[in-house]
Short mmCIF file of N, CA and C in Angstrom, two decimals:
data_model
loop_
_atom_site.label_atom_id
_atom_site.label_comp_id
_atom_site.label_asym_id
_atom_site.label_seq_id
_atom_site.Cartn_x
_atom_site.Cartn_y
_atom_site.Cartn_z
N UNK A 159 -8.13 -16.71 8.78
CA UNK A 159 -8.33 -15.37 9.27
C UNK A 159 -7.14 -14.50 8.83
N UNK A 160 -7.29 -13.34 8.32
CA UNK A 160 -6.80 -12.66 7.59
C UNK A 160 -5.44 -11.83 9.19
N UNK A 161 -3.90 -11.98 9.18
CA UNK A 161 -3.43 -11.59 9.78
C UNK A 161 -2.87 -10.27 9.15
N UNK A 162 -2.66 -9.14 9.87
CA UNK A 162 -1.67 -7.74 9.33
C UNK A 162 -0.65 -7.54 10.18
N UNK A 163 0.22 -7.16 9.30
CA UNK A 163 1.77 -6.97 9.88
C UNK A 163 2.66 -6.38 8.56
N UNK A 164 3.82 -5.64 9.06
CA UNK A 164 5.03 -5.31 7.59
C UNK A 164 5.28 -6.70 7.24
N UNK A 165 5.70 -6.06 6.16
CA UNK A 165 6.17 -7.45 5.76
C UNK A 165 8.01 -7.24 5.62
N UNK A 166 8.47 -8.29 5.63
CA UNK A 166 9.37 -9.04 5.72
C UNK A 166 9.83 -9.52 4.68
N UNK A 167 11.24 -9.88 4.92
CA UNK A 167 12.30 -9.95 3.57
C UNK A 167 12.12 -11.43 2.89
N UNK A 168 11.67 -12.20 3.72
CA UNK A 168 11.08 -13.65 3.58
C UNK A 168 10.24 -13.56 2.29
N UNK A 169 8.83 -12.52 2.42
CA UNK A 169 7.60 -12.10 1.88
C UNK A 169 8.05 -11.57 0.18
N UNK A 170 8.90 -11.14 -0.03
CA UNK A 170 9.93 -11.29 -1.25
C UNK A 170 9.04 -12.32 -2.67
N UNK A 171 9.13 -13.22 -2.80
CA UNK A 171 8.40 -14.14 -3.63
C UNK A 171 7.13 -13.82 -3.77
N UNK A 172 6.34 -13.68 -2.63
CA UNK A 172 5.51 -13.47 -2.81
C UNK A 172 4.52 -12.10 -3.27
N UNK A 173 5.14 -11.47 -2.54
CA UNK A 173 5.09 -9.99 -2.79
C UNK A 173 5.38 -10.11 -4.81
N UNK A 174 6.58 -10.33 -4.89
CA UNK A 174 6.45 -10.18 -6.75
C UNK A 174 5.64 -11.08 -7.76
N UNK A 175 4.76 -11.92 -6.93
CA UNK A 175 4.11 -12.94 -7.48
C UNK A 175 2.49 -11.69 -7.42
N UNK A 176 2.59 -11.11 -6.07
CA UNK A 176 0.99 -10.58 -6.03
C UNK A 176 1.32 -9.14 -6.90
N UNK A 177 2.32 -8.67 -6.87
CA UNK A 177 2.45 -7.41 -7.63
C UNK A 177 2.52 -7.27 -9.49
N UNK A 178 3.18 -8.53 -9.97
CA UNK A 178 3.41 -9.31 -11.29
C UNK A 178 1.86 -9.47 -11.69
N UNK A 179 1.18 -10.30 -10.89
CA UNK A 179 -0.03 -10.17 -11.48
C UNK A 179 -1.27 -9.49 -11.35
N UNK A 180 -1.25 -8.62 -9.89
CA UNK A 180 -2.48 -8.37 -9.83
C UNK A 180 -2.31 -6.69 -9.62
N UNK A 181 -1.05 -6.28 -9.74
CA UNK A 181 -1.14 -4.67 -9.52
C UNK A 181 -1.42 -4.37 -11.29
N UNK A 182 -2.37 -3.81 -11.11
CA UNK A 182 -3.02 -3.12 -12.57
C UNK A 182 -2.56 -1.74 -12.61
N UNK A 183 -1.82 -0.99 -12.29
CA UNK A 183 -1.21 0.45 -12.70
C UNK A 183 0.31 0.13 -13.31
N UNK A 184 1.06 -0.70 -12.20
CA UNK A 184 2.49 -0.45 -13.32
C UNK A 184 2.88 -2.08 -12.74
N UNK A 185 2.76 -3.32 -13.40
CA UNK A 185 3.41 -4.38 -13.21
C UNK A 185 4.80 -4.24 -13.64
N UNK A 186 5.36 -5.72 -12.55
CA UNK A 186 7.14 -5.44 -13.08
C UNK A 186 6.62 -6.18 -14.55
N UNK A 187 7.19 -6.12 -15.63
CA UNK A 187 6.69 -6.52 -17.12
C UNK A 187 8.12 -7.86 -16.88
N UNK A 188 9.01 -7.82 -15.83
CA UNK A 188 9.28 -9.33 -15.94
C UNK A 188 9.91 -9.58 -14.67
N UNK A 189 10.81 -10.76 -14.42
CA UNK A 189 11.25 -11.22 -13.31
C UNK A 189 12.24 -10.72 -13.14
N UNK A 190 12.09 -9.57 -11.53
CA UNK A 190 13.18 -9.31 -10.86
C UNK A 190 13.96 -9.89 -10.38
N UNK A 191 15.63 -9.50 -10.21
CA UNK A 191 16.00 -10.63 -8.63
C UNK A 191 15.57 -10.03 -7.99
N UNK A 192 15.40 -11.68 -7.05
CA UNK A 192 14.71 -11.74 -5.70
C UNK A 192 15.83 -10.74 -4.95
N UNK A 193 16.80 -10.94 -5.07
CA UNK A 193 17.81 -10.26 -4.00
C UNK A 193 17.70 -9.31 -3.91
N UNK A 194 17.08 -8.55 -5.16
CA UNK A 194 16.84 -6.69 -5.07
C UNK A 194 15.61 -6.55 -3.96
N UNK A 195 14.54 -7.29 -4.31
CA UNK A 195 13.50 -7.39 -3.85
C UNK A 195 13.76 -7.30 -1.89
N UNK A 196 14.52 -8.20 -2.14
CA UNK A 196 15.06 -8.50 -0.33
C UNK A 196 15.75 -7.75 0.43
N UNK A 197 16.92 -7.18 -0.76
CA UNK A 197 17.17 -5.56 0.10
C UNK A 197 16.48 -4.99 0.34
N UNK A 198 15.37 -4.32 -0.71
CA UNK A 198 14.58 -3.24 -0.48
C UNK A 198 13.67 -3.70 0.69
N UNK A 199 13.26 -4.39 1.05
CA UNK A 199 12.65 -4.94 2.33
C UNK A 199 13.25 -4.59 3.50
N UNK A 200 14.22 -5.18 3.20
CA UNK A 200 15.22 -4.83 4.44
C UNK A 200 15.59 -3.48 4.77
N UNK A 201 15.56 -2.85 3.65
CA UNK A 201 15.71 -1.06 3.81
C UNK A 201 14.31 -0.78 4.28
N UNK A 202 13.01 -1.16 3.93
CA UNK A 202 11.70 -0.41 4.06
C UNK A 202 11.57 -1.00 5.67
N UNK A 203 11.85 -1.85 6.19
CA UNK A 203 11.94 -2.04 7.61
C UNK A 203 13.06 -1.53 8.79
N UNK A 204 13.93 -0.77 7.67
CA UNK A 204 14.60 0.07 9.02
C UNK A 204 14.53 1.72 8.74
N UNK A 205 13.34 1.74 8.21
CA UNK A 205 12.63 3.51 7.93
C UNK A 205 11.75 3.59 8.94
N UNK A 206 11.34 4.00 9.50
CA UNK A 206 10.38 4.15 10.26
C UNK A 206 8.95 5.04 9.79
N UNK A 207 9.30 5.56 8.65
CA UNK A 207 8.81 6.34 8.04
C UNK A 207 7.50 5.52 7.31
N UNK A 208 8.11 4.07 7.05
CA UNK A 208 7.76 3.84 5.33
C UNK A 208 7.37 1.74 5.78
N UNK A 209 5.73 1.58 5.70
CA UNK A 209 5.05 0.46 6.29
C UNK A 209 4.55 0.14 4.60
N UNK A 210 5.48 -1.03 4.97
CA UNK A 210 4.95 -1.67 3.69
C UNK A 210 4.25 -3.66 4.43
N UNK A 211 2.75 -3.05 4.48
CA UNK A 211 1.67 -3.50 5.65
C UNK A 211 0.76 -4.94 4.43
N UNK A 212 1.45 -6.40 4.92
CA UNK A 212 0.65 -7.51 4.16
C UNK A 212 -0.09 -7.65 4.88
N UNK A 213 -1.46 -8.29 4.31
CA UNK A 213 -2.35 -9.03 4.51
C UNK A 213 -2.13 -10.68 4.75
N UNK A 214 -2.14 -11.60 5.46
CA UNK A 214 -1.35 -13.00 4.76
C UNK A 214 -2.60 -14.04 5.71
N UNK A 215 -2.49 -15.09 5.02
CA UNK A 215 -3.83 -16.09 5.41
C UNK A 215 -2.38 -17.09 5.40
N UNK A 216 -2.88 -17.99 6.69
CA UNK A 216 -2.03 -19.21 6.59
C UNK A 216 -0.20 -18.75 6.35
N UNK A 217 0.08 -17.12 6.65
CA UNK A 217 1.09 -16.85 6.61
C UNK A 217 1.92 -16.43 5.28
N UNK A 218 1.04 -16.65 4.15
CA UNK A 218 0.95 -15.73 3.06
C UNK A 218 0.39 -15.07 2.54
N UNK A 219 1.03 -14.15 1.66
CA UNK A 219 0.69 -12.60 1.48
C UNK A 219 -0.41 -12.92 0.66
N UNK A 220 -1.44 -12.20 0.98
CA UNK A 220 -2.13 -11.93 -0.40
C UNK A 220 -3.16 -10.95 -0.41
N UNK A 221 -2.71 -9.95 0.15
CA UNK A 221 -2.95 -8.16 -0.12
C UNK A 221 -1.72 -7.60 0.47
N UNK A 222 -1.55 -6.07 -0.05
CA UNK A 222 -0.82 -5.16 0.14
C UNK A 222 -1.11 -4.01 0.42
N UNK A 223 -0.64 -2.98 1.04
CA UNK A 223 -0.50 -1.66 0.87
C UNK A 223 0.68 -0.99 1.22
N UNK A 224 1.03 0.15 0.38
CA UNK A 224 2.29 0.71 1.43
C UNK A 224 1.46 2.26 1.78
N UNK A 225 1.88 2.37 3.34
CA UNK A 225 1.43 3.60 3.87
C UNK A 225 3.21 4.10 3.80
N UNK A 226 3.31 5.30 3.33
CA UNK A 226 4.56 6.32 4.08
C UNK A 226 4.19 7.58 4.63
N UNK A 227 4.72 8.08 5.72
CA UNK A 227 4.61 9.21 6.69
C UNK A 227 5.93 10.45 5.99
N UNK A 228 5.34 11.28 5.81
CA UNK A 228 5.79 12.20 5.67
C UNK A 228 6.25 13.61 6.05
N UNK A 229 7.34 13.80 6.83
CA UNK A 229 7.55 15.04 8.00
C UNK A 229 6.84 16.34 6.76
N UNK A 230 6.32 16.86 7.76
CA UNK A 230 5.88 18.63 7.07
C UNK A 230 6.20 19.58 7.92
N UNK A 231 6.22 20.85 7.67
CA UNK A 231 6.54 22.20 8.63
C UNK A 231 4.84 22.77 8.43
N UNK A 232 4.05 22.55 7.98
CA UNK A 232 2.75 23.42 7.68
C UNK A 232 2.32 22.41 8.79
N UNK A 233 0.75 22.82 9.20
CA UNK A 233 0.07 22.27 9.94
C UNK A 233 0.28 21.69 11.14
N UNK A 234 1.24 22.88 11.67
CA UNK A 234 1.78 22.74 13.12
C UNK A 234 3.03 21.72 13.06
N UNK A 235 3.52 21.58 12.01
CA UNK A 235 4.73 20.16 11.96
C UNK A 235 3.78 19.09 11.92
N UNK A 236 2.61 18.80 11.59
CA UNK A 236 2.19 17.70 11.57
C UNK A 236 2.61 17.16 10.10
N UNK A 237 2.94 15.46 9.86
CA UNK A 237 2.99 15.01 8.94
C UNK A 237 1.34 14.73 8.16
N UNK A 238 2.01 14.64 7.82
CA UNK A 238 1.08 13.45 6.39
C UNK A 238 1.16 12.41 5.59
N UNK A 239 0.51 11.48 5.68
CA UNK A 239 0.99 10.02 5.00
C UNK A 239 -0.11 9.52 3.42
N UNK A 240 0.90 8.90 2.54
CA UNK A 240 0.72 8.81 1.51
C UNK A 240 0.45 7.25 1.47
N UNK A 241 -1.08 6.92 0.72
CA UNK A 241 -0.75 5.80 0.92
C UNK A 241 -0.45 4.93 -0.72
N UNK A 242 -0.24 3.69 -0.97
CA UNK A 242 0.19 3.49 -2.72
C UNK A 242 0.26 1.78 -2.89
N UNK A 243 0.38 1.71 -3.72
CA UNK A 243 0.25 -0.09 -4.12
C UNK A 243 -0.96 -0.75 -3.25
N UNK A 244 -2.40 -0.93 -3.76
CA UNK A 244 -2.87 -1.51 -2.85
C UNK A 244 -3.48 -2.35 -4.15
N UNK A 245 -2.83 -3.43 -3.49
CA UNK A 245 -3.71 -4.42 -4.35
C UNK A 245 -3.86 -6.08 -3.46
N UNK A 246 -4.45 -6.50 -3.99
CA UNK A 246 -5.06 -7.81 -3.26
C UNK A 246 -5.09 -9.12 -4.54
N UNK A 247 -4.61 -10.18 -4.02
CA UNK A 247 -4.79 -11.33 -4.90
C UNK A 247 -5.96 -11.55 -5.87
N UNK A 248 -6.69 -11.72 -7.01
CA UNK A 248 -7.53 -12.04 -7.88
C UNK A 248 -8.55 -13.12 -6.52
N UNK A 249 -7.81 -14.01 -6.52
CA UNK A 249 -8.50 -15.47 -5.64
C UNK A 249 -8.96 -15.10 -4.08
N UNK A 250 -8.58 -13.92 -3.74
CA UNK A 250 -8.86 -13.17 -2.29
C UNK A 250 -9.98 -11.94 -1.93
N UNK A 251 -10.39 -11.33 -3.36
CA UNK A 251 -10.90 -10.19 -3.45
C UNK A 251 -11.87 -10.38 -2.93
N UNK A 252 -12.91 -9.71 -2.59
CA UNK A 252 -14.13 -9.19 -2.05
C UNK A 252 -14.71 -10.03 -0.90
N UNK A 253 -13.43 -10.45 0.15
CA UNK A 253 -13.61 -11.04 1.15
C UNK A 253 -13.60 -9.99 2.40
N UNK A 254 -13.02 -8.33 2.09
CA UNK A 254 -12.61 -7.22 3.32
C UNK A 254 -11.59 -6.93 3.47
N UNK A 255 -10.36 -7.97 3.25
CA UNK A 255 -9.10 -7.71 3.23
C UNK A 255 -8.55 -6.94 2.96
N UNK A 256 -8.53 -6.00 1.99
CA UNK A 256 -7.85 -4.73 1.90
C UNK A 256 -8.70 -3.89 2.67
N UNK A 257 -10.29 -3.76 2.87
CA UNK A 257 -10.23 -2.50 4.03
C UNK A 257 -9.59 -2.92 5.45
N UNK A 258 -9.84 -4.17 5.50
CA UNK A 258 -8.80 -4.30 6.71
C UNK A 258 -7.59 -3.48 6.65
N UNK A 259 -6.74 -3.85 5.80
CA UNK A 259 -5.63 -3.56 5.76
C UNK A 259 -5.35 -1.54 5.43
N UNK A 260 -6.61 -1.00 4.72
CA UNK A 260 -6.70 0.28 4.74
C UNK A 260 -6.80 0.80 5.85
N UNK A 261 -8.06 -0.37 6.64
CA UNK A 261 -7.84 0.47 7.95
C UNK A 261 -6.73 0.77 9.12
N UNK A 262 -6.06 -0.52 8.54
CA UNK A 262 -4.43 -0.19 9.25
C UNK A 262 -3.67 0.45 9.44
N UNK A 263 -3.46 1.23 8.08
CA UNK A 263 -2.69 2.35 7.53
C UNK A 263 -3.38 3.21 7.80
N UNK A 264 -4.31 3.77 7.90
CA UNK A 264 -5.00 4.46 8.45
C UNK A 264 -5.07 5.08 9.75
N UNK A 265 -4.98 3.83 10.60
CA UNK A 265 -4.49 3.59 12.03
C UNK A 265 -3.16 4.26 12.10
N UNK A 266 -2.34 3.57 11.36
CA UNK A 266 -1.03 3.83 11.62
C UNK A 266 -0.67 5.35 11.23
N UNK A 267 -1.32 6.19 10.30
CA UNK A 267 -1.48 7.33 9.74
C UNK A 267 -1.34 8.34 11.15
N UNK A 268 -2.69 7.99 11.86
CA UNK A 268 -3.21 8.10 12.98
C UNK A 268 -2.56 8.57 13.90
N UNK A 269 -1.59 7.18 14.20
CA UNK A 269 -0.69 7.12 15.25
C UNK A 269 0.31 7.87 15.30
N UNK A 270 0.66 8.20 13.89
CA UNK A 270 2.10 8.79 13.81
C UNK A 270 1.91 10.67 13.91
N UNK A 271 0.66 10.91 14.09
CA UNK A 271 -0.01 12.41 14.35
C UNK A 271 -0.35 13.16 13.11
N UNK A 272 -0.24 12.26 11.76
CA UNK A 272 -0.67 12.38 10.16
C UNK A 272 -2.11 13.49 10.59
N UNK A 273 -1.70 14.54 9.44
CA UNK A 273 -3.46 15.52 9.44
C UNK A 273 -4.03 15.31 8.25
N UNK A 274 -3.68 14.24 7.44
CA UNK A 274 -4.37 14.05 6.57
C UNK A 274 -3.36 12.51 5.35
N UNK A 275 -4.53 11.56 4.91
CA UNK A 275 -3.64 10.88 4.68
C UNK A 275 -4.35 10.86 2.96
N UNK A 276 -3.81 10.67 2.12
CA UNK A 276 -3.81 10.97 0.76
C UNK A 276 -3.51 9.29 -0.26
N UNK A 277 -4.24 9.19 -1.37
CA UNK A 277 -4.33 8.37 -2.15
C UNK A 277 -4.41 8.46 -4.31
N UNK A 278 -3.68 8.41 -4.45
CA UNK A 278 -4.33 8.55 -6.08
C UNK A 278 -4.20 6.91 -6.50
N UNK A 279 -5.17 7.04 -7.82
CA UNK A 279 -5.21 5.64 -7.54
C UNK A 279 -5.65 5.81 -9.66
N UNK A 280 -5.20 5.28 -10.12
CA UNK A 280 -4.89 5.36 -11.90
C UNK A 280 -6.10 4.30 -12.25
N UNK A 281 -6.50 3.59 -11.71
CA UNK A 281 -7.94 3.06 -11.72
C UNK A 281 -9.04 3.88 -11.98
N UNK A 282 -9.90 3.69 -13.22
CA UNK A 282 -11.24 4.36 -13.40
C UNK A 282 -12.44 3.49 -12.95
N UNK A 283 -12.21 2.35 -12.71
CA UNK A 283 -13.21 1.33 -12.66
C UNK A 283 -14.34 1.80 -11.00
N UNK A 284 -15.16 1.72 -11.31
CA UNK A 284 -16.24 2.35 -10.85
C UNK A 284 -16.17 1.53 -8.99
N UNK A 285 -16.24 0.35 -9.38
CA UNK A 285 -16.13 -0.44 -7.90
C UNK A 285 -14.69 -0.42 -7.62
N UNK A 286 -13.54 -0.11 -7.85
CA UNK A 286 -12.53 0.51 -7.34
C UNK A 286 -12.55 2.10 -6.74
N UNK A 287 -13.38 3.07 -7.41
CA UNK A 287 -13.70 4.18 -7.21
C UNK A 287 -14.66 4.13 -5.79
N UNK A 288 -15.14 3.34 -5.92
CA UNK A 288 -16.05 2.82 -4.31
C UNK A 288 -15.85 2.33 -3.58
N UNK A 289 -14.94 1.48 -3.64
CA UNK A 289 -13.97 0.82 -2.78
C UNK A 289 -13.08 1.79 -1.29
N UNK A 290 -12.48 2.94 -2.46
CA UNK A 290 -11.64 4.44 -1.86
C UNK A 290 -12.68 4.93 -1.22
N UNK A 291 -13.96 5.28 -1.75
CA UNK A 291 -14.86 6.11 -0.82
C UNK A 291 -15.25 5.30 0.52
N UNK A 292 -15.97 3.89 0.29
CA UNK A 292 -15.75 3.11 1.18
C UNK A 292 -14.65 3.17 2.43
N UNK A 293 -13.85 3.38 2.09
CA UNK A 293 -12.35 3.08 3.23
C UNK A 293 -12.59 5.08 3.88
N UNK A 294 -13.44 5.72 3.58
CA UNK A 294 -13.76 6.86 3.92
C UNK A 294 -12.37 8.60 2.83
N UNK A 295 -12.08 7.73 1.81
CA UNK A 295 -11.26 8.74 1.06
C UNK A 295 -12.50 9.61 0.05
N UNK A 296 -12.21 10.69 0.03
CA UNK A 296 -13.30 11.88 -0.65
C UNK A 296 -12.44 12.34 -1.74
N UNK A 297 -13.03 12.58 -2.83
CA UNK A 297 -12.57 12.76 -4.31
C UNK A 297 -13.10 14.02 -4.65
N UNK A 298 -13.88 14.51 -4.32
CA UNK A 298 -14.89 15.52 -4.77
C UNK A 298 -14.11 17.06 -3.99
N UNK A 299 -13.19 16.97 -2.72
CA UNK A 299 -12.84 18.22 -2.05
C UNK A 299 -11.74 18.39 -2.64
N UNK A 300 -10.64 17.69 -3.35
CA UNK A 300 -9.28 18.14 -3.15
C UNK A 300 -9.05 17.47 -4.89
N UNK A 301 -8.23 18.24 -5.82
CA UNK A 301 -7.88 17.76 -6.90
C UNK A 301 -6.49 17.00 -6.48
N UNK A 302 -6.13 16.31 -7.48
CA UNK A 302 -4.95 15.60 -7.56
C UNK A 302 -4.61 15.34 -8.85
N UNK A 303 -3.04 15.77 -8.60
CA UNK A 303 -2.42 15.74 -10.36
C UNK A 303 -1.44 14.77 -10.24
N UNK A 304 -0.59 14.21 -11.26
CA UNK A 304 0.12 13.71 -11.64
C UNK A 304 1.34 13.58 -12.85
N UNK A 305 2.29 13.51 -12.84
CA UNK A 305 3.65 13.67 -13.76
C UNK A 305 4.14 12.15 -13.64
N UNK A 306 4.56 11.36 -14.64
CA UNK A 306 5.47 10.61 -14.92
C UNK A 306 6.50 10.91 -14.86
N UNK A 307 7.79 10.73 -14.57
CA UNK A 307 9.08 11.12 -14.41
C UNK A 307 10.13 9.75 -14.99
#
């Protein structure tokens, strides 16, 4: 049974094992240290801002997403949360697990008084494109651009 929770500095290995192979927009193209990996964990768990939310069976990872909350002054001071990296193991896919885990962030979007939570996603593939509508994200009201930097 599929558990959700942040993940943890432990989650490190694994996390660059599911991101190395199965994030299709920007893989690391080789092996990080782990130790970078483990700071940044350790920093993304004392933000409050910034849920970087595994999926894990038997206590390992094998989906991702990161939701971050974002303070705004428009819309009454309400934030808005961005969500990014969602990917799921090859050997795990089309079991629910990531809408689980969308719906989390979602939740958590929710919770934090978010008026709107936002996704781009560099994927053209048609059942990825359905996937987003699925989890209830709309493509058709709002454009979205993008810059490399």
């Amino acid at each position: 049974m599929l558990q959700i929770r942040e993940a943890q500095r432990e989650d490190a290995p694994f996390l660059q094992e599911l991101y190395r192979y199965h994030l299709s927009a920007c893989p690391p193209k080789q092996a990080e240290p782990l130790a970078e990996w483990e700071r940044m964990l350790e920093r993304f768990s004392q933000d409050e801002s910034y849920h970087l939310l595994v999926g894990t069976i038997e206590g390992r990872p094998v989906c991702s997403v990161t939701l971050i909350v974002i303070p705004n002054l428009t819309h009454g001071r309400r934030p808005y949360a961005l969500i990014e990296n969602v990917v799921t193991h090859a050997a795990y896919r089309g079991r629910g697990y990531a809408g689980a885990l969308m719906e989390h962030a979602r939740m958590l979007a929710k919770q934090a008084g978010c008026y709107k939570l936002m996704l781009l996603t560099g994927s053209k593939k048609p059942e990825t494109l359905r996937f987003y509508e699925r989890c209830g994200f709309n493509r058709q009201e709002k454009t979205g651009f993008y810059m490399a930097l």
